[in-house]
PDB file of C-alpha atoms in Angstrom:
ATOM      1  CA  MET A   1      11.409  23.293  -2.962  1.00  0.00           C
ATOM      2  CA  ALA A   2       8.456  21.133  -4.325  1.00  0.00           C
ATOM      3  CA  ILE A   3       5.539  18.163  -3.635  1.00  0.00           C
ATOM      4  CA  GLY A   4       5.577  15.405  -5.994  1.00  0.00           C
ATOM      5  CA  ILE A   5       3.002  14.063  -7.507  1.00  0.00           C
ATOM      6  CA  ILE A   6       3.432  10.462  -8.470  1.00  0.00           C
ATOM      7  CA  GLY A   7       0.473   8.371 -11.139  1.00  0.00           C
ATOM      8  CA  ALA A   8       0.977   4.862 -12.828  1.00  0.00           C
ATOM      9  CA  MET A   9      -0.945   6.111 -15.994  1.00  0.00           C
ATOM     10  CA  GLU A  10      -1.508   8.614 -18.179  1.00  0.00           C
ATOM     11  CA  GLU A  11      -5.349   9.225 -16.957  1.00  0.00           C
ATOM     12  CA  GLU A  12      -3.969   9.333 -13.798  1.00  0.00           C
ATOM     13  CA  ILE A  13      -2.109  12.413 -14.290  1.00  0.00           C
ATOM     14  CA  THR A  14      -4.325  14.131 -16.899  1.00  0.00           C
ATOM     15  CA  TYR A  15      -6.033  16.331 -14.775  1.00  0.00           C
ATOM     16  CA  PHE A  16      -3.251  17.377 -13.220  1.00  0.00           C
ATOM     17  CA  LEU A  17      -1.880  18.426 -16.584  1.00  0.00           C
ATOM     18  CA  GLU A  18      -4.907  20.313 -17.549  1.00  0.00           C
ATOM     19  CA  ALA A  19      -4.730  22.060 -13.687  1.00  0.00           C
ATOM     20  CA  LEU A  20      -1.026  23.389 -14.084  1.00  0.00           C
ATOM     21  CA  GLY A  21      -1.578  24.955 -17.312  1.00  0.00           C
ATOM     22  CA  GLU A  22       2.115  25.738 -18.247  1.00  0.00           C
ATOM     23  CA  TYR A  23       4.653  23.577 -17.511  1.00  0.00           C
ATOM     24  CA  LYS A  24       7.820  22.522 -18.197  1.00  0.00           C
ATOM     25  CA  SER A  25       8.756  18.353 -18.937  1.00  0.00           C
ATOM     26  CA  TYR A  26      11.808  16.959 -18.086  1.00  0.00           C
ATOM     27  CA  THR A  27      12.588  12.820 -18.820  1.00  0.00           C
ATOM     28  CA  PHE A  28      15.376  10.946 -16.757  1.00  0.00           C
ATOM     29  CA  ALA A  29      15.206   7.306 -17.396  1.00  0.00           C
ATOM     30  CA  ASP A  30      12.883   7.254 -19.983  1.00  0.00           C
ATOM     31  CA  ARG A  31       9.913   8.670 -17.011  1.00  0.00           C
ATOM     32  CA  THR A  32       8.541  12.365 -17.965  1.00  0.00           C
ATOM     33  CA  PHE A  33       8.163  14.711 -14.591  1.00  0.00           C
ATOM     34  CA  TYR A  34       5.762  17.760 -15.414  1.00  0.00           C
ATOM     35  CA  GLN A  35       6.575  20.879 -13.327  1.00  0.00           C
ATOM     36  CA  GLY A  36       4.498  23.832 -12.551  1.00  0.00           C
ATOM     37  CA  GLU A  37       2.275  25.120 -10.218  1.00  0.00           C
ATOM     38  CA  LEU A  38      -1.301  23.917  -8.247  1.00  0.00           C
ATOM     39  CA  SER A  39      -2.658  25.208  -5.329  1.00  0.00           C
ATOM     40  CA  ASN A  40      -0.191  28.066  -4.717  1.00  0.00           C
ATOM     41  CA  HIS A  41       2.656  25.245  -4.448  1.00  0.00           C
ATOM     42  CA  ASP A  42       4.956  24.217  -6.553  1.00  0.00           C
ATOM     43  CA  VAL A  43       4.420  20.630  -8.054  1.00  0.00           C
ATOM     44  CA  VAL A  44       6.345  17.913  -9.650  1.00  0.00           C
ATOM     45  CA  VAL A  45       3.811  15.351 -11.749  1.00  0.00           C
ATOM     46  CA  ALA A  46       5.422  12.040 -12.418  1.00  0.00           C
ATOM     47  CA  LEU A  47       3.920   9.222 -14.543  1.00  0.00           C
ATOM     48  CA  SER A  48       5.399   6.231 -13.613  1.00  0.00           C
ATOM     49  CA  GLY A  49       4.032   3.557 -15.127  1.00  0.00           C
ATOM     50  CA  ILE A  50       2.315   0.098 -13.932  1.00  0.00           C
ATOM     51  CA  GLY A  51       3.622  -2.083 -11.475  1.00  0.00           C
ATOM     52  CA  LYS A  52       6.216  -1.901  -8.833  1.00  0.00           C
ATOM     53  CA  VAL A  53       9.288  -1.752  -9.878  1.00  0.00           C
ATOM     54  CA  ASN A  54       8.120   1.237 -12.413  1.00  0.00           C
ATOM     55  CA  ALA A  55       6.888   3.025  -9.138  1.00  0.00           C
ATOM     56  CA  ALA A  56      10.106   2.937  -7.423  1.00  0.00           C
ATOM     57  CA  VAL A  57      12.009   3.707  -9.988  1.00  0.00           C
ATOM     58  CA  THR A  58      10.152   6.745 -10.985  1.00  0.00           C
ATOM     59  CA  THR A  59      10.104   7.239  -7.098  1.00  0.00           C
ATOM     60  CA  THR A  60      13.794   7.989  -6.979  1.00  0.00           C
ATOM     61  CA  LEU A  61      14.111   9.599  -9.607  1.00  0.00           C
ATOM     62  CA  LEU A  62      11.526  11.735  -8.329  1.00  0.00           C
ATOM     63  CA  LEU A  63      13.470  12.716  -5.114  1.00  0.00           C
ATOM     64  CA  THR A  64      17.127  12.936  -6.690  1.00  0.00           C
ATOM     65  CA  HIS A  65      16.196  14.945  -9.344  1.00  0.00           C
ATOM     66  CA  PHE A  66      14.210  17.535  -8.121  1.00  0.00           C
ATOM     67  CA  ASP A  67      14.011  19.180  -4.495  1.00  0.00           C
ATOM     68  CA  ILE A  68      10.391  17.156  -2.611  1.00  0.00           C
ATOM     69  CA  THR A  69       9.307  17.942   0.672  1.00  0.00           C
ATOM     70  CA  HIS A  70       6.223  15.632   0.183  1.00  0.00           C
ATOM     71  CA  VAL A  71       4.782  13.331  -2.264  1.00  0.00           C
ATOM     72  CA  PHE A  72       1.704  12.236  -2.898  1.00  0.00           C
ATOM     73  CA  ASN A  73       0.732   8.763  -5.185  1.00  0.00           C
ATOM     74  CA  THR A  74      -2.619   9.042  -6.807  1.00  0.00           C
ATOM     75  CA  GLY A  75      -4.722   7.266  -9.091  1.00  0.00           C
ATOM     76  CA  SER A  76      -7.261   4.791  -9.026  1.00  0.00           C
ATOM     77  CA  ALA A  77      -7.524   1.384  -6.830  1.00  0.00           C
ATOM     78  CA  GLY A  78      -9.598  -2.171  -6.605  1.00  0.00           C
ATOM     79  CA  GLY A  79     -11.610  -1.680  -3.302  1.00  0.00           C
ATOM     80  CA  ALA A  80     -11.425  -4.715  -0.979  1.00  0.00           C
ATOM     81  CA  ASP A  81     -13.957  -3.486   1.572  1.00  0.00           C
ATOM     82  CA  LYS A  82     -17.618  -4.072   0.827  1.00  0.00           C
ATOM     83  CA  GLU A  83     -18.411  -1.072   2.037  1.00  0.00           C
ATOM     84  CA  LEU A  84     -16.765   0.800  -0.444  1.00  0.00           C
ATOM     85  CA  ASN A  85     -18.224   1.767  -3.031  1.00  0.00           C
ATOM     86  CA  VAL A  86     -16.895   2.900  -7.088  1.00  0.00           C
ATOM     87  CA  GLY A  87     -15.605   6.548  -6.835  1.00  0.00           C
ATOM     88  CA  ASP A  88     -14.939   6.329  -3.255  1.00  0.00           C
ATOM     89  CA  ILE A  89     -11.746   7.530  -1.831  1.00  0.00           C
ATOM     90  CA  ILE A  90      -9.255   5.453  -0.231  1.00  0.00           C
ATOM     91  CA  LEU A  91      -6.637   7.401   2.465  1.00  0.00           C
ATOM     92  CA  ALA A  92      -4.016   5.078   2.758  1.00  0.00           C
ATOM     93  CA  THR A  93      -2.944   5.018   6.316  1.00  0.00           C
ATOM     94  CA  GLU A  94      -0.730   2.608   6.153  1.00  0.00           C
ATOM     95  CA  CYS A  95       0.689   0.195   2.846  1.00  0.00           C
ATOM     96  CA  PHE A  96       2.396  -2.934   2.419  1.00  0.00           C
ATOM     97  CA  TYR A  97       3.213  -5.449  -0.108  1.00  0.00           C
ATOM     98  CA  HIS A  98       0.433  -8.507  -0.373  1.00  0.00           C
ATOM     99  CA  ASP A  99       2.418 -10.311  -2.572  1.00  0.00           C
ATOM    100  CA  VAL A 100       5.673 -10.632  -0.260  1.00  0.00           C
ATOM    101  CA  ASP A 101       6.526 -13.355   1.714  1.00  0.00           C
ATOM    102  CA  VAL A 102      10.338 -14.466   3.525  1.00  0.00           C
ATOM    103  CA  ARG A 103       8.704 -15.717   6.517  1.00  0.00           C
ATOM    104  CA  ALA A 104      11.394 -18.899   6.157  1.00  0.00           C
ATOM    105  CA  PHE A 105      13.913 -16.993   7.391  1.00  0.00           C
ATOM    106  CA  GLY A 106      11.985 -15.404  10.369  1.00  0.00           C
ATOM    107  CA  TYR A 107      10.101 -12.101   8.883  1.00  0.00           C
ATOM    108  CA  GLU A 108       6.249 -10.836   8.938  1.00  0.00           C
ATOM    109  CA  HIS A 109       4.157 -11.861   5.895  1.00  0.00           C
ATOM    110  CA  GLY A 110       4.616  -9.063   3.684  1.00  0.00           C
ATOM    111  CA  GLN A 111       7.844  -7.760   5.483  1.00  0.00           C
ATOM    112  CA  VAL A 112      10.713  -7.374   2.727  1.00  0.00           C
ATOM    113  CA  PRO A 113      13.733  -7.811   4.762  1.00  0.00           C
ATOM    114  CA  GLN A 114      15.179  -5.074   6.515  1.00  0.00           C
ATOM    115  CA  MET A 115      12.246  -2.898   6.322  1.00  0.00           C
ATOM    116  CA  PRO A 116       9.473  -1.971   8.591  1.00  0.00           C
ATOM    117  CA  VAL A 117       6.414  -4.382   7.822  1.00  0.00           C
ATOM    118  CA  THR A 118       4.304  -1.829   6.377  1.00  0.00           C
ATOM    119  CA  PHE A 119       4.903   1.650   5.637  1.00  0.00           C
ATOM    120  CA  GLU A 120       2.602   4.350   7.452  1.00  0.00           C
ATOM    121  CA  ASN A 121       1.369   7.184   5.751  1.00  0.00           C
ATOM    122  CA  ASP A 122       2.480  10.547   7.042  1.00  0.00           C
ATOM    123  CA  SER A 123       0.039  11.822   9.946  1.00  0.00           C
ATOM    124  CA  GLN A 124      -0.094  15.450   9.186  1.00  0.00           C
ATOM    125  CA  LEU A 125      -0.714  14.714   5.702  1.00  0.00           C
ATOM    126  CA  LEU A 126      -3.793  12.299   6.398  1.00  0.00           C
ATOM    127  CA  SER A 127      -5.060  14.916   8.953  1.00  0.00           C
ATOM    128  CA  LEU A 128      -5.143  17.679   5.785  1.00  0.00           C
ATOM    129  CA  ALA A 129      -6.705  15.007   3.527  1.00  0.00           C
ATOM    130  CA  THR A 130      -9.220  14.106   6.043  1.00  0.00           C
ATOM    131  CA  GLN A 131      -9.992  17.738   7.033  1.00  0.00           C
ATOM    132  CA  ALA A 132     -10.436  18.493   2.876  1.00  0.00           C
ATOM    133  CA  LEU A 133     -13.028  14.982   2.319  1.00  0.00           C
ATOM    134  CA  GLU A 134     -15.503  15.570   5.226  1.00  0.00           C
ATOM    135  CA  ASN A 135     -15.728  19.236   3.641  1.00  0.00           C
ATOM    136  CA  SER A 136     -16.317  17.546   0.328  1.00  0.00           C
ATOM    137  CA  HIS A 137     -19.133  15.999  -1.300  1.00  0.00           C
ATOM    138  CA  LEU A 138     -17.229  12.175  -1.512  1.00  0.00           C
ATOM    139  CA  ALA A 139     -17.530   8.930   0.603  1.00  0.00           C
ATOM    140  CA  PHE A 140     -14.498   8.033   1.764  1.00  0.00           C
ATOM    141  CA  VAL A 141     -12.156   5.822   4.212  1.00  0.00           C
ATOM    142  CA  ALA A 142      -8.941   5.995   5.623  1.00  0.00           C
ATOM    143  CA  GLY A 143      -7.817   2.060   5.439  1.00  0.00           C
ATOM    144  CA  THR A 144      -4.452  -0.054   4.921  1.00  0.00           C
ATOM    145  CA  VAL A 145      -3.838  -0.048   1.367  1.00  0.00           C
ATOM    146  CA  ALA A 146      -2.303  -3.826   0.041  1.00  0.00           C
ATOM    147  CA  THR A 147       0.677  -3.867  -2.869  1.00  0.00           C
ATOM    148  CA  GLY A 148       1.514  -6.819  -5.559  1.00  0.00           C
ATOM    149  CA  ASP A 149       2.042  -7.118  -8.849  1.00  0.00           C
ATOM    150  CA  SER A 150      -1.069  -8.852 -10.253  1.00  0.00           C
ATOM    151  CA  PHE A 151      -4.577  -6.814 -10.903  1.00  0.00           C
ATOM    152  CA  ILE A 152      -6.701  -8.129  -8.267  1.00  0.00           C
ATOM    153  CA  ALA A 153     -10.246  -9.553 -10.632  1.00  0.00           C
ATOM    154  CA  LYS A 154     -10.903 -12.869  -8.740  1.00  0.00           C
ATOM    155  CA  LEU A 155     -12.581 -12.901  -5.874  1.00  0.00           C
ATOM    156  CA  GLU A 156     -10.555 -16.051  -4.655  1.00  0.00           C
ATOM    157  CA  GLN A 157      -7.761 -13.917  -5.358  1.00  0.00           C
ATOM    158  CA  ILE A 158      -8.964 -10.898  -2.779  1.00  0.00           C
ATOM    159  CA  GLU A 159     -10.276 -13.587  -0.401  1.00  0.00           C
ATOM    160  CA  VAL A 160      -6.873 -15.211  -0.075  1.00  0.00           C
ATOM    161  CA  ILE A 161      -5.199 -11.556   1.043  1.00  0.00           C
ATOM    162  CA  LYS A 162      -7.610 -10.858   3.180  1.00  0.00           C
ATOM    163  CA  GLN A 163      -7.079 -13.901   4.988  1.00  0.00           C
ATOM    164  CA  ALA A 164      -3.716 -12.980   5.145  1.00  0.00           C
ATOM    165  CA  PHE A 165      -3.913  -9.095   5.606  1.00  0.00           C
ATOM    166  CA  PRO A 166      -7.513  -8.787   7.278  1.00  0.00           C
ATOM    167  CA  LYS A 167      -7.102  -5.025   7.403  1.00  0.00           C
ATOM    168  CA  THR A 168      -7.055  -4.797   3.647  1.00  0.00           C
ATOM    169  CA  ALA A 169      -9.714  -1.927   2.416  1.00  0.00           C
ATOM    170  CA  ALA A 170      -7.935  -1.261  -0.946  1.00  0.00           C
ATOM    171  CA  VAL A 171      -6.061  -3.285  -2.739  1.00  0.00           C
ATOM    172  CA  GLU A 172      -3.590  -1.437  -6.207  1.00  0.00           C
ATOM    173  CA  MET A 173       0.026  -1.965  -7.936  1.00  0.00           C
ATOM    174  CA  GLU A 174       2.366   0.633  -6.895  1.00  0.00           C
ATOM    175  CA  ALA A 175       1.592   2.541  -3.752  1.00  0.00           C
ATOM    176  CA  CYS A 176       3.613   0.416  -1.247  1.00  0.00           C
ATOM    177  CA  SER A 177       6.705   1.269  -3.422  1.00  0.00           C
ATOM    178  CA  VAL A 178       6.300   4.700  -3.416  1.00  0.00           C
ATOM    179  CA  ALA A 179       6.448   4.407   0.464  1.00  0.00           C
ATOM    180  CA  GLN A 180       8.840   2.254   0.942  1.00  0.00           C
ATOM    181  CA  VAL A 181      11.356   4.960  -1.497  1.00  0.00           C
ATOM    182  CA  CYS A 182       9.780   7.782   0.550  1.00  0.00           C
ATOM    183  CA  TYR A 183      10.755   5.884   3.528  1.00  0.00           C
ATOM    184  CA  GLN A 184      14.246   5.568   3.029  1.00  0.00           C
ATOM    185  CA  PHE A 185      14.932   9.360   1.770  1.00  0.00           C
ATOM    186  CA  ASP A 186      12.877  10.493   4.923  1.00  0.00           C
ATOM    187  CA  ILE A 187      10.109  11.995   2.872  1.00  0.00           C
ATOM    188  CA  PRO A 188       6.534  12.707   4.136  1.00  0.00           C
ATOM    189  CA  PHE A 189       3.899  10.707   1.689  1.00  0.00           C
ATOM    190  CA  LEU A 190       0.193  10.208   1.330  1.00  0.00           C
ATOM    191  CA  VAL A 191      -1.533   7.258  -0.735  1.00  0.00           C
ATOM    192  CA  ILE A 192      -4.537   9.324  -2.202  1.00  0.00           C
ATOM    193  CA  ARG A 193      -7.006   7.088  -4.394  1.00  0.00           C
ATOM    194  CA  SER A 194      -9.888   6.965  -5.618  1.00  0.00           C
ATOM    195  CA  ILE A 195     -11.892   3.417  -6.014  1.00  0.00           C
ATOM    196  CA  SER A 196     -12.344   1.822  -9.758  1.00  0.00           C
ATOM    197  CA  ASP A 197     -13.713  -1.132  -9.183  1.00  0.00           C
ATOM    198  CA  ILE A 198     -14.380  -4.071  -6.578  1.00  0.00           C
ATOM    199  CA  ALA A 199     -12.261  -6.711  -6.248  1.00  0.00           C
ATOM    200  CA  GLY A 200     -13.606 -10.017  -7.206  1.00  0.00           C
ATOM    201  CA  ILE A 201     -17.009  -8.396  -9.021  1.00  0.00           C
ATOM    202  CA  GLU A 202     -16.391  -7.766 -12.654  1.00  0.00           C
ATOM    203  CA  SER A 203     -13.434  -5.698 -12.024  1.00  0.00           C
ATOM    204  CA  HIS A 204     -11.489  -5.412 -15.526  1.00  0.00           C
ATOM    205  CA  ILE A 205     -14.865  -3.866 -16.351  1.00  0.00           C
ATOM    206  CA  SER A 206     -15.442  -1.467 -13.826  1.00  0.00           C
ATOM    207  CA  PHE A 207     -12.082  -0.465 -14.080  1.00  0.00           C
ATOM    208  CA  LYS A 208     -12.038   0.420 -17.989  1.00  0.00           C
ATOM    209  CA  ASP A 209     -15.725   1.814 -17.215  1.00  0.00           C
ATOM    210  CA  TYR A 210     -14.795   3.823 -13.829  1.00  0.00           C
ATOM    211  CA  LEU A 211     -10.791   4.516 -13.774  1.00  0.00           C
ATOM    212  CA  ASP A 212     -11.722   8.660 -15.285  1.00  0.00           C
ATOM    213  CA  GLN A 213     -14.445   9.050 -12.369  1.00  0.00           C
ATOM    214  CA  ALA A 214     -11.711   7.475 -10.107  1.00  0.00           C
ATOM    215  CA  ALA A 215      -9.202   9.657 -11.517  1.00  0.00           C
ATOM    216  CA  LYS A 216     -11.181  12.787 -11.366  1.00  0.00           C
ATOM    217  CA  ASN A 217     -12.412  12.589  -7.867  1.00  0.00           C
ATOM    218  CA  ALA A 218      -8.597  11.705  -6.688  1.00  0.00           C
ATOM    219  CA  THR A 219      -7.062  15.049  -8.459  1.00  0.00           C
ATOM    220  CA  LEU A 220      -9.909  16.920  -7.007  1.00  0.00           C
ATOM    221  CA  MET A 221      -9.265  15.599  -3.039  1.00  0.00           C
ATOM    222  CA  LEU A 222      -5.348  15.982  -4.020  1.00  0.00           C
ATOM    223  CA  LYS A 223      -5.411  19.609  -5.184  1.00  0.00           C
ATOM    224  CA  GLU A 224      -8.451  20.221  -2.199  1.00  0.00           C
ATOM    225  CA  THR A 225      -5.712  18.832   0.082  1.00  0.00           C
ATOM    226  CA  LEU A 226      -2.599  21.225  -1.220  1.00  0.00           C
ATOM    227  CA  GLN A 227      -4.805  24.214  -0.828  1.00  0.00           C
ATOM    228  CA  LEU A 228      -4.510  23.176   3.072  1.00  0.00           C
ATOM    229  CA  LEU A 229      -1.037  22.478   3.347  1.00  0.00           C
TER     230      LEU A 229
END
């Protein structure tokens, strides 16, 4: 049995691979998986690539090729809350798709047909991550994470999302796809992201400058959470 860790970009998994030290690598359908030990747990780290389909494919491969008990989605996110700062941690209480709209057929905005409106993150993992963060120096919030196949760089984009989904705390491009696959496989999951930019405030510049910091913070907090698991 092992714990799955999924990041979209090489920068988002680099510090995990360094922490693993020795590991075995496997490739399935052009996706690479790294198996080793972290915080006294067997883990499999996966590089998904960016976007919803890449995340869903990678999560499915992870759960079908390895005996995974829990899944963490980690990396960076854009802040959609004015109270957030670059480097802060966002723990997802729930995830949803901000770019799905099938209301013409009676579904709610953001709801994929035959799926829940939102995907609730595992309460036990959320509690452990909260405990780890309360013992750290990092600022954090627990809130709703919005997923879509767009990098949200403009203020008007975030305003549209917030108008439709007022609870949105952060935006990114993979989390809800990971959550949906885990939901369908009945695997507990948690999204732990670090804020790399504030949506609408020079997001593309901030993202490049602070991605490394965000990756470090997310890695640190996931390691601390695993120690409590």
